[in-house]
Amino acid sequence: MADMKGTQLIHEYLRHNKKFPHVFCAGCGHGIVLGSLIRSIHGLGLSKDEVCVVAGIGCSGRLAAYVDFNTVHTTHGRALTFATGIKMAKPNMHVIVVMGDGDSMAIGGNHLIHAARRNIGVTALILNNNIYGMTGGQCSPTTPSGAFTMTSPMGQMEQSFDCVELMTAAKANYVARGSVFHVKKLDKMIMEGISNPGFGVVEIMTPCHTQYGRKNKFKTPVDMFKNIKDTVISIERYNQLSEEEQASRIPSGVFVQKDTPSLEEKFYQMAASCQGGA
Amino acid sequence: MARPRKKKNTEIFALGNEAVVEGALLAGCTFYAGYPITPSSEIMEIMAQRLPLIPNGSFIQMEDEIGGLGAVIGGSLAGRKAMTATSGPGFSLMQEHIGYGCITETPLVIVNVMRGGPSTGLPTSPAQADVQQARWGTHGDHSIIVLSASNVQECLDNTIEAFNLAEKYRTPVILLIDEITAHTREKIIIPNEDEFEVFNRIVPTMPPEWYKPYEETVRGVPPMPAIGSGYRFHVTGLTHDTNGFPTSRPDEVRELNERLFRKIDQFLHDVQIVDEIDTDDVDVAVIAYGTVARSAELAVKQARELGVKAGLLKLSTLFPYPRKATEKIMAKAKTIIVPEMNMGQISREVKRVNNGQVSVRTINKVDGQIITPAEILKVITRV
Ligand SMILES: Cc1ncc(C[n+]2csc(CCOP(=O)(O)OP(=O)(O)O)c2C)c(N)n1
Ligand code: SF4
């Protein structure tokens, strides 16, 4: 397997005879994330049996069904709670959670901050397309102020969450932001997230031209990718910009990298000493 | 030659909630996740102390009951016997995940120590107000197993039973207790290992390539491997085919939905647990469950002393509703009395079975107080 490249490698991990064609729109970024996830797992040399992919509900949630790992498609917003149970029960598994921005930060916001606070050793990939894709384009907690959606027809009036700030404040062990335009960097972030002992979160800026683009002057996938290319810039570049210039940009890179032991590691150490072991 | 002496049973003085923990551990529970709520909190607190002491035990306090049951499902999918405990408001929050447990066929146990309601209601008073919620609280059509316990010993015994049924039928099992039993302290017997059965879920033995996670079997219950054991398959709350992948093909949809009912309903004799007390010759029969069944037992004894042929059908299983046992007693008795600490949640079932044949009287009390033996006796002697 080691010398496989590109699509050949990806095919090795897909449930090709069972689950295709897939449900994603042509030009959706979710497929690119799937590719990145596969390359990262392969790059880390993990076996299929030691990986569990847990997904929430949304277009992003469908991703789990396509890959040949242990996969669990859960309820809307609660993927992290299932993942927490799996990780507590099987601390040696690599549990990777895939969520949308609505899934993770609206209905699942409470679980997200608590998963970060308790530092459970799972990796969360947040596929942020600034919109509710699957339900037809309603605004999400990350829809930018002023953006048009089905439920903000006059422009979004609420403020939006900054996932990186939220996760940093909630004490996640590893916090990064990447995009589907910068896949090499994204692969690296996902690998680092998985390798981190505690809660790792990678926010991934990804396009939904069907629901977001259509209403906000980015009708085609190409328009959306160009927009991601122009707005998602490295932290270093971002820091050199004036405040005014920063307002229309999104910094990307690794924001937090700690090696605090995970909750399950601490739990099993405590249990071992209670049972008279180490 | 001295005969090998049977190991003596251990007797302890325990709360109902403590007995639930003892039962769970005897049944092989190694995973607890939940969120505290009166009057169920002792179950969680004792689990927090006990689980780290047993090999492979794990405990986690989640941020709410939705998370609690989500983690329990995760733990069970990963191969553990898992449970949570709650009370009314928390039980309401769990409903979506109960449905998820049903359709994904995940064994788990939920103990609901019922409080009066609606809403936050009466946190420290007894009620039996969540009976129909346990049956129909989650959306969608599905079968479910609901048990109850009427004393502290039954808290232990029926918790073991709940785990066994959950594992045997790959399904969530709900145990309803009321606050009085949960907080009553009495002497109970902890059985020796050879005195009760422990059922473990059937795991697949075929090569992983052959395994179909939701395929029909003789019992209707597919074998269930743990996540990470080499059988890689997809679990989803969407209606799925025998491979576990979403489908909307009418034949596959029907097959799954019907099997989910069938796998439980074809074994009613196994899942419907009832006790009959003084029912050989009976004119007036009481049908009761939970703490109220205790009052009813005394009332029936006192009625017999007064020359009334009274008897009790005590329900340990509330759902699937024990229809046969009810019909049997209706064939003998002229009057059925159903006392409940709610406005008539099991008497609905009794009336449904009865279909107008005998007279069904209800005693309903929703003031946060128990129904006393005297109150039941009064109705028995009046009919
Ligand atoms: C409890 C519940 N509420 C609402 C829904 C409907 N629903 C399905 S997907 C979704 C939004 C998904 O948006 P997001 O998480 O951003 O993912 P995307 O589809 O954009 O990838 C909603 C609201 C649901 N399935 N469950
Ligand atoms: S609706 Fe948007 S998020 Fe969903 S598949 Fe289409 S492009 Fe992707």
XYZ file of C-alpha atoms and ligand atoms in Angstrom:
695
model
C 0.000 0.000 0.000
C 2.829 2.326 0.826
C 3.662 3.320 -2.748
C 0.124 4.092 -3.819
C -0.541 7.625 -5.016
C -3.510 9.946 -5.403
C -6.796 8.396 -6.418
C -5.346 4.901 -6.271
C -4.750 5.356 -2.578
C -8.148 6.866 -1.993
C -9.894 3.995 -3.743
C -8.203 1.616 -1.340
C -10.234 3.155 1.478
C -13.617 3.696 -0.197
C -16.566 1.347 0.054
C -16.688 1.503 -3.726
C -18.908 -1.504 -4.294
C -21.425 -0.495 -1.662
C -21.970 3.164 -1.339
C -21.690 4.974 -4.646
C -22.780 7.279 -6.289
C -22.421 9.661 -3.316
C -24.833 12.412 -2.302
C -22.510 15.432 -2.577
C -23.111 18.082 -5.261
C -20.444 18.264 -7.956
C -17.989 20.902 -6.760
C -18.744 20.476 -3.057
C -15.724 20.728 -0.787
C -16.749 17.789 1.396
C -15.205 15.273 -0.999
C -11.854 17.045 -0.757
C -11.979 16.721 3.020
C -12.683 13.019 2.601
C -9.571 12.698 0.446
C -7.507 14.606 2.965
C -8.788 12.442 5.814
C -7.833 9.280 3.936
C -4.345 10.572 3.079
C -3.813 11.578 6.706
C -4.831 8.211 8.104
C -2.716 6.461 5.495
C 0.169 8.824 6.183
C 0.056 7.964 9.878
C 0.162 4.268 9.009
C -3.015 3.443 10.932
C -4.863 0.238 10.164
C -8.511 0.438 9.123
C -9.573 -1.420 12.240
C -8.086 1.059 14.664
C -9.914 4.010 13.146
C -13.491 4.942 13.935
C -15.135 7.767 11.997
C -18.143 9.270 13.741
C -20.280 11.818 11.918
C -23.208 14.053 12.738
C -26.120 14.984 10.479
C -25.811 17.245 7.469
C -24.148 16.822 4.093
C -20.901 16.552 6.058
C -22.391 13.726 8.101
C -22.759 11.539 5.029
C -19.021 11.363 4.650
C -18.637 8.510 7.128
C -20.645 6.042 5.051
C -18.166 6.146 2.178
C -15.032 4.990 3.940
C -14.074 1.497 4.980
C -13.469 2.117 8.681
C -15.687 1.534 11.676
C -18.239 4.236 10.896
C -21.084 5.697 12.909
C -23.579 8.214 11.529
C -25.170 9.646 14.652
C -27.807 12.278 15.450
C -27.722 15.985 14.572
C -25.238 17.780 16.820
C -24.393 14.832 19.064
C -21.594 13.057 17.217
C -19.079 14.094 19.869
C -21.074 12.411 22.633
C -21.073 9.061 20.813
C -17.379 9.534 20.073
C -16.724 10.239 23.750
C -18.378 6.945 24.676
C -16.409 5.012 22.066
C -13.118 6.590 23.144
C -13.756 5.962 26.855
C -14.598 2.334 26.069
C -11.754 1.815 23.561
C -8.966 4.264 24.420
C -6.642 2.771 21.804
C -8.947 3.521 18.895
C -8.432 6.655 16.834
C -11.819 8.298 16.954
C -12.337 11.000 14.328
C -15.485 13.101 14.303
C -16.828 14.851 11.208
C -19.311 17.672 11.719
C -20.775 20.620 9.857
C -20.727 24.161 11.215
C -24.415 23.967 12.127
C -24.018 20.480 13.510
C -21.035 21.328 15.714
C -21.670 24.897 16.819
C -25.469 25.341 16.847
C -27.253 22.204 18.030
C -23.989 20.620 19.152
C -22.348 23.727 20.618
C -22.592 22.511 24.178
C -21.024 19.150 23.394
C -18.246 20.855 21.437
C -17.103 23.131 24.237
C -17.311 20.326 26.799
C -15.413 17.850 24.642
C -12.665 20.503 24.434
C -12.810 21.298 28.151
C -12.567 17.698 29.271
C -9.893 17.007 26.648
C -11.279 13.708 25.457
C -8.813 12.191 23.004
C -10.854 12.493 19.830
C -10.189 14.535 16.704
C -12.952 16.814 15.458
C -13.084 17.963 11.859
C -15.479 20.881 11.479
C -16.470 21.346 7.854
C -17.376 25.021 7.821
C -19.315 26.104 4.738
C -21.049 28.944 6.611
C -24.469 27.452 5.882
C -26.882 24.597 6.512
C -26.341 22.657 3.318
C -28.509 19.608 3.707
C -31.656 21.393 4.860
C -31.571 23.876 2.022
C -29.445 26.879 2.953
C -30.535 28.368 6.259
C -28.095 30.502 8.240
C -25.687 28.826 10.650
C -23.680 30.119 13.631
C -20.810 30.922 11.242
C -22.790 32.695 8.534
C -20.985 36.048 8.180
C -22.896 39.195 9.151
C -24.789 40.499 6.165
C -24.729 37.238 4.190
C -27.951 36.139 2.522
C -29.517 32.809 3.393
C -32.989 31.272 3.304
C -33.607 32.409 6.886
C -31.763 35.723 6.628
C -33.269 36.971 3.388
C -32.360 40.595 4.225
C -28.836 39.703 5.344
C -27.638 37.988 8.512
C -28.044 40.265 11.550
C -26.495 38.030 14.195
C -22.774 37.887 14.954
C -20.960 34.707 14.015
C -18.813 32.332 16.017
C -15.088 32.153 15.406
C -14.484 28.431 15.818
C -10.790 28.845 16.569
C -11.380 31.408 19.319
C -14.177 29.301 20.738
C -12.047 26.159 20.884
C -9.017 27.988 22.233
C -11.104 29.439 25.055
C -12.610 26.020 25.754
C -9.047 24.647 26.239
C -8.787 22.201 23.337
C -5.348 20.594 23.063
C -4.908 21.206 19.355
C -6.664 23.938 17.376
C -6.073 24.570 13.687
C -7.864 26.092 10.739
C -7.306 25.046 7.163
C -9.184 25.002 3.905
C -9.976 22.675 1.035
C -7.966 24.953 -1.247
C -4.778 24.316 0.734
C -4.879 20.516 0.900
C -1.241 19.790 1.681
C -1.476 21.951 4.785
C -4.834 20.413 5.585
C -3.421 16.881 5.442
C -0.728 17.937 7.900
C -3.230 19.525 10.291
C -5.445 16.440 10.308
C -2.406 14.237 10.978
C -1.328 16.466 13.849
C -4.869 16.520 15.205
C -5.058 12.722 15.184
C -1.594 12.390 16.735
C -2.424 14.771 19.565
C -3.198 12.917 22.806
C -6.180 15.100 23.726
C -9.001 16.902 21.975
C -7.897 18.106 18.571
C -10.026 20.294 16.345
C -9.441 21.282 12.753
C -11.819 23.822 11.286
C -11.925 23.393 7.517
C -13.199 26.211 5.317
C -15.103 24.518 2.533
C -17.442 25.741 -0.196
C -21.132 25.120 -0.651
C -21.920 26.833 -3.928
C -25.345 25.185 -4.062
C -26.705 26.819 -0.933
C -24.283 29.582 0.093
C -22.762 30.606 -3.214
C -26.075 30.838 -5.030
C -27.267 33.606 -2.715
C -23.967 35.406 -2.180
C -22.463 36.074 -5.624
C -20.430 32.854 -5.827
C -22.621 30.829 -8.144
C -20.049 28.301 -9.342
C -17.637 26.074 -7.441
C -14.775 27.981 -9.094
C -16.024 31.297 -7.676
C -16.160 29.758 -4.252
C -12.683 28.239 -4.439
C -11.278 31.581 -5.630
C -12.923 33.226 -2.652
C -11.404 30.700 -0.249
C -8.007 31.178 -1.880
C -8.221 34.951 -1.441
C -9.683 35.104 2.064
C -8.107 32.170 3.908
C -4.486 33.233 4.490
C -1.720 32.130 6.840
C -1.570 33.561 10.363
C 1.774 35.150 9.509
C 0.348 37.032 6.540
C -2.797 37.859 8.469
C -0.816 39.434 11.309
C 0.930 41.789 8.906
C -2.348 43.244 7.663
C -4.081 46.350 8.971
C -7.199 45.839 11.077
C -9.308 46.949 8.147
C -7.690 44.458 5.783
C -8.001 41.712 8.402
C -11.771 42.146 8.588
C -12.278 40.428 5.244
C -9.688 37.684 5.803
C -9.624 34.440 7.764
C -6.340 33.437 9.415
C -5.331 29.805 8.974
C -2.685 27.621 10.546
C -2.100 25.995 13.916
C -3.300 28.145 16.817
C -2.913 25.836 19.799
C -0.694 22.797 20.245
C -0.435 21.342 23.740
C 0.302 17.840 24.921
C -1.898 17.704 28.005
C -2.848 14.053 28.612
C -6.335 13.097 27.532
C -9.236 12.441 29.856
C -9.326 8.722 29.116
C -5.609 8.398 29.812
C -6.076 10.065 33.198
C -9.153 7.977 33.921
C -7.472 4.649 33.255
C -4.408 5.674 35.246
C -6.641 6.547 38.176
C -8.556 3.257 37.771
C -5.309 1.255 37.652
C -4.113 2.809 40.895
C -7.546 2.175 42.505
C -7.251 -1.472 41.488
C -3.852 -1.635 43.125
C -1.845 -1.541 39.928
C 0.694 1.010 38.753
C -17.305 -36.914 53.877
C -18.398 -33.340 54.158
C -20.605 -32.180 51.379
C -19.480 -29.037 49.605
C -21.467 -26.343 51.327
C -23.432 -23.942 49.147
C -21.934 -20.533 49.408
C -24.060 -18.351 51.645
C -25.889 -15.499 49.989
C -24.766 -12.043 50.972
C -27.404 -9.933 52.618
C -27.122 -6.182 52.523
C -29.210 -3.269 53.673
C -29.587 -1.108 50.586
C -31.431 1.725 48.933
C -33.346 0.943 45.764
C -30.872 3.046 43.845
C -27.950 1.127 45.395
C -29.600 -2.150 44.454
C -29.790 -0.973 40.848
C -26.005 -0.531 40.861
C -25.469 -3.982 42.421
C -27.707 -5.534 39.787
C -25.977 -3.726 36.959
C -22.525 -4.816 38.103
C -23.687 -8.419 38.543
C -25.081 -8.300 35.008
C -21.672 -7.234 33.702
C -22.150 -3.495 33.250
C -18.774 -1.782 32.816
C -19.824 1.538 31.359
C -21.810 4.403 32.827
C -22.385 7.860 31.390
C -24.994 10.303 32.569
C -26.036 13.541 34.144
C -27.207 13.883 37.743
C -30.869 14.425 38.614
C -32.933 13.780 41.734
C -34.148 11.180 42.646
C -31.770 9.067 40.554
C -28.414 10.667 41.454
C -27.236 7.973 43.894
C -27.042 5.522 41.003
C -24.550 7.783 39.234
C -22.616 8.639 42.400
C -22.128 5.000 43.361
C -21.165 4.090 39.794
C -18.485 6.816 39.962
C -17.011 5.015 42.977
C -17.459 1.429 41.850
C -16.583 1.391 38.151
C -12.917 2.439 38.518
C -12.500 -0.523 40.859
C -13.387 -3.133 38.271
C -11.177 -4.089 35.336
C -12.240 -2.318 32.159
C -14.804 -0.211 34.003
C -15.371 3.341 32.828
C -17.453 6.219 34.044
C -18.060 9.668 32.647
C -20.274 12.544 33.712
C -21.528 14.250 30.568
C -22.788 17.792 30.044
C -26.441 16.760 29.799
C -28.666 13.726 29.364
C -28.528 13.905 25.580
C -24.769 13.542 25.876
C -25.175 10.888 28.567
C -27.187 8.577 26.362
C -25.039 9.404 23.305
C -21.964 8.251 25.227
C -23.776 5.130 26.443
C -24.605 4.221 22.844
C -20.956 4.806 21.900
C -19.806 2.626 24.803
C -22.189 -0.138 23.829
C -21.148 -0.028 20.162
C -17.599 -0.403 21.413
C -18.587 -3.657 23.099
C -19.433 -2.663 26.653
C -22.574 -3.294 28.647
C -23.608 0.280 29.220
C -26.237 2.145 31.182
C -27.469 5.505 32.360
C -29.993 6.651 34.951
C -32.171 9.725 35.061
C -35.520 11.173 36.039
C -38.385 12.789 34.074
C -36.770 15.906 32.567
C -33.598 14.011 31.672
C -35.672 11.165 30.251
C -37.417 13.661 27.972
C -34.037 14.864 26.686
C -32.985 11.304 25.927
C -35.863 10.513 23.625
C -34.155 11.096 20.278
C -31.314 8.808 21.296
C -33.690 6.100 22.506
C -35.024 5.948 18.955
C -31.448 5.838 17.664
C -30.755 2.913 20.000
C -33.839 1.106 18.682
C -33.073 1.458 14.979
C -29.357 0.739 15.332
C -30.174 -2.177 17.659
C -27.820 -1.065 20.379
C -28.209 -2.842 23.732
C -28.371 -0.429 26.666
C -30.230 0.139 29.913
C -31.907 3.372 31.003
C -33.202 3.653 34.551
C -35.823 6.364 35.014
C -36.563 7.096 38.664
C -39.842 8.845 38.018
C -40.798 12.101 39.679
C -44.116 13.958 39.520
C -44.624 16.287 36.589
C -45.105 17.776 34.063
C -41.833 19.689 33.674
C -39.484 19.852 36.647
C -42.576 18.959 38.652
C -42.002 17.304 42.003
C -38.303 16.404 42.225
C -38.509 14.459 45.474
C -41.988 12.942 45.341
C -43.008 9.659 43.790
C -45.057 9.293 40.647
C -45.595 6.813 37.844
C -46.057 9.492 35.262
C -43.578 8.444 32.551
C -45.084 5.096 31.635
C -46.456 6.082 28.251
C -43.439 8.290 27.588
C -41.265 5.207 28.010
C -43.449 3.459 25.446
C -43.945 6.230 22.922
C -41.669 9.119 23.863
C -39.368 8.924 20.894
C -40.574 9.570 17.368
C -41.304 6.766 14.947
C -42.930 3.401 15.307
C -40.919 0.838 17.224
C -41.102 -1.900 19.810
C -39.564 -1.345 23.234
C -39.075 -3.230 26.480
C -40.079 -1.397 29.663
C -39.683 -2.965 33.111
C -40.571 -1.742 36.597
C -39.592 -2.666 40.143
C -41.792 -2.658 43.224
C -39.236 -3.153 45.990
C -35.510 -2.950 46.608
C -34.845 -6.624 45.816
C -36.599 -6.180 42.480
C -34.422 -3.150 41.766
C -31.506 -5.569 41.773
C -33.245 -8.492 40.063
C -34.944 -6.451 37.375
C -31.787 -4.498 36.567
C -30.086 -7.827 35.820
C -33.135 -8.753 33.757
C -32.983 -5.402 31.935
C -29.374 -6.038 30.887
C -30.167 -9.588 29.833
C -33.094 -8.535 27.679
C -31.115 -5.625 26.192
C -28.293 -7.957 25.188
C -30.526 -10.778 24.031
C -32.721 -8.608 21.820
C -30.165 -5.891 20.930
C -32.389 -3.101 22.124
C -32.678 -0.313 24.687
C -34.458 -1.488 27.845
C -36.047 1.027 30.180
C -36.455 0.343 33.894
C -39.025 2.559 35.604
C -38.794 2.991 39.355
C -40.627 5.469 41.538
C -39.030 7.653 44.154
C -40.280 5.588 47.106
C -38.628 2.354 45.985
C -35.499 4.224 44.891
C -35.132 5.770 48.352
C -36.376 2.921 50.512
C -33.685 1.074 52.427
C -34.336 -2.590 53.083
C -32.614 -5.924 53.384
C -31.879 -7.596 50.082
C -30.074 -10.710 49.004
C -27.192 -10.495 46.587
C -27.391 -13.759 44.697
C -24.375 -15.982 44.129
C -23.002 -16.149 40.632
C -24.624 -19.514 39.914
C -28.063 -18.333 40.957
C -28.824 -16.012 38.091
C -28.305 -16.003 34.375
C -26.171 -13.465 32.556
C -26.780 -13.087 28.858
C -24.076 -11.597 26.643
C -24.744 -10.300 23.153
C -24.034 -12.779 20.367
C -20.917 -11.795 18.436
C -20.356 -12.865 14.826
C -18.074 -15.807 14.161
C -18.016 -15.695 10.363
C -15.139 -14.019 8.500
C -15.617 -10.229 8.416
C -16.219 -10.214 4.623
C -19.283 -12.404 5.122
C -20.801 -10.403 7.899
C -23.973 -8.420 7.197
C -24.730 -6.318 10.256
C -28.511 -6.201 9.899
C -29.325 -9.532 8.348
C -32.292 -11.629 9.485
C -31.490 -14.564 11.803
C -33.631 -17.269 13.394
C -34.270 -15.050 16.402
C -34.503 -11.919 14.272
C -31.517 -10.517 16.171
C -28.319 -10.121 14.140
C -24.990 -10.820 15.859
C -23.176 -7.685 17.007
C -19.421 -7.189 16.896
C -17.668 -4.463 18.878
C -16.232 -1.491 17.065
C -12.552 -2.186 16.478
C -12.854 -5.975 16.480
C -12.161 -6.399 12.776
C -15.744 -6.210 11.548
C -16.015 -2.823 9.880
C -19.550 -1.746 9.190
C -21.689 1.364 9.087
C -24.071 2.303 11.883
C -26.731 4.887 11.093
C -29.991 6.191 12.474
C -31.279 6.354 8.916
C -33.420 3.473 7.765
C -30.876 1.039 6.409
C -30.498 -2.140 4.387
C -29.009 -5.375 5.700
C -25.528 -3.943 5.062
C -26.295 -0.985 7.305
C -26.396 1.620 4.523
C -29.264 4.087 4.102
C -32.112 2.918 1.903
C -35.577 4.066 0.937
C -36.474 1.001 -1.102
C -39.943 0.070 0.185
C -39.156 -3.634 0.527
C -35.992 -2.971 2.526
C -37.655 -0.306 4.652
C -40.570 -2.603 5.467
C -38.286 -5.531 6.221
C -36.249 -3.539 8.757
C -39.245 -1.975 10.482
C -41.087 -5.268 10.700
C -38.054 -7.134 11.997
C -37.548 -4.535 14.734
C -41.043 -5.358 16.005
C -40.875 -9.056 15.277
C -37.617 -9.734 17.108
C -39.280 -8.709 20.367
C -42.899 -9.614 19.745
C -42.245 -13.241 18.847
C -40.710 -13.806 22.270
C -43.412 -12.245 24.432
C -43.273 -15.199 26.855
C -39.623 -14.362 27.483
C -39.949 -10.611 27.896
C -43.269 -10.334 29.741
C -42.567 -10.917 33.399
C -45.505 -10.910 35.826
C -46.328 -12.272 39.284
C -49.710 -13.576 40.333
C -50.648 -13.398 43.987
C -53.825 -15.096 45.265
C -55.338 -15.374 41.815
C -56.521 -19.012 41.786
C -60.081 -18.095 42.639
C -60.622 -14.416 42.225
C -63.584 -12.072 41.977
C -61.735 -8.793 42.267
C -58.277 -8.515 40.736
C -55.854 -5.654 41.172
C -53.337 -4.975 38.408
C -50.447 -2.917 39.733
C -46.723 -2.213 39.357
C -44.012 -0.308 41.175
C -44.416 0.720 44.810
C -48.198 0.707 44.356
C -48.049 -3.062 43.804
C -46.769 -3.336 47.371
C -49.762 -1.469 48.701
C -51.977 -3.629 46.522
C -50.440 -6.840 47.862
C -51.308 -5.879 51.413
C -54.783 -4.699 50.404
C -55.477 -8.024 48.695
C -54.380 -9.970 51.804
C -56.600 -7.841 54.017
C -59.516 -8.270 51.607
C -59.108 -12.058 51.758
C -59.249 -11.837 55.555
C -62.555 -10.014 55.125
C -63.817 -12.834 52.897
C -63.444 -11.092 49.541
C -61.838 -13.191 46.845
C -59.218 -10.680 45.819
C -55.964 -11.213 43.915
C -53.076 -9.265 42.433
C -51.437 -9.310 39.040
C -48.111 -7.571 39.550
C -46.409 -6.366 36.402
C -42.629 -6.354 36.172
C -42.847 -5.857 32.426
C -44.995 -2.913 31.379
C -44.210 -3.114 27.638
C -44.746 -5.044 25.485
C -47.900 -4.956 27.593
C -48.577 -8.415 29.134
C -51.801 -9.053 27.298
C -52.029 -12.810 27.862
C -51.625 -12.513 31.626
C -54.261 -9.795 31.717
C -56.700 -11.825 29.624
C -56.145 -14.808 31.873
C -57.099 -12.897 34.987
C -60.014 -11.197 33.254
C -61.430 -14.605 32.435
C -61.718 -15.249 36.187
C -62.432 -11.886 37.807
C -65.590 -9.809 37.550
C -63.833 -6.577 38.412
C -60.337 -5.294 37.712
C -58.875 -2.444 39.744
C -55.885 -0.515 38.416
C -54.301 1.814 40.980
C -51.603 4.138 39.605
C -49.765 7.304 40.596
C -50.832 8.947 37.330
C -54.101 9.678 35.552
C -54.350 6.229 33.991
C -51.360 5.231 31.901
C -51.481 1.455 32.378
C -55.266 1.308 32.827
C -55.386 2.425 29.157
C -53.635 -0.812 28.264
C -55.873 -2.856 30.565
C -58.997 -1.319 29.018
C -57.632 -1.968 25.547
C -57.184 -5.664 26.383
C -60.538 -5.812 28.188
C -62.554 -4.375 25.346
C -65.639 -3.960 27.547
C -65.879 -7.487 29.006
C -65.389 -6.894 32.735
C -65.660 -3.801 34.860
C -62.376 -1.885 35.098
C -62.021 0.557 37.987
C -59.093 2.933 38.294
C -57.545 4.594 41.307
C -55.522 7.587 40.213
C -53.469 9.771 42.507
C -51.307 12.648 41.329
C -50.581 14.559 44.540
C -47.041 13.277 45.058
C -48.223 10.768 47.673
C -48.263 6.995 47.513
C -51.516 5.100 47.104
C -51.988 3.358 50.459
C -53.241 -0.197 51.068
C -56.310 1.275 52.792
C -57.218 3.269 49.688
C -57.057 0.152 47.535
C -58.866 -1.983 50.119
C -61.707 0.529 50.217
C -62.312 0.112 46.491
C -61.929 -3.682 46.651
C -64.546 -4.022 49.376
C -66.939 -1.609 47.720
C -67.237 -3.476 44.413
C -32.731 17.317 15.919
C -32.622 17.708 14.487
N -32.949 18.954 14.115
C -32.852 19.312 12.820
C -32.440 18.437 11.868
C -32.394 18.863 10.425
N -31.063 19.049 9.897
C -30.433 18.104 9.188
S -28.945 18.577 8.602
C -29.115 20.115 9.283
C -28.092 21.188 9.087
C -26.797 20.741 8.572
O -25.943 21.828 8.404
P -24.418 21.722 8.733
O -24.206 21.059 10.035
O -23.819 23.067 8.588
O -23.865 20.698 7.638
P -23.819 20.763 6.049
O -25.087 20.128 5.538
O -23.697 22.192 5.638
O -22.616 19.951 5.695
C -30.318 20.219 9.959
C -30.786 21.446 10.632
C -32.126 17.129 12.309
N -31.713 16.172 11.455
N -32.215 16.808 13.610
S -25.605 21.294 -0.530
Fe -23.640 22.271 -0.259
S -22.657 21.132 1.415
Fe -24.334 19.895 0.627
S -23.400 18.560 -0.919
Fe -24.199 20.348 -1.983
S -22.467 21.752 -2.066
Fe -21.981 20.224 -0.538
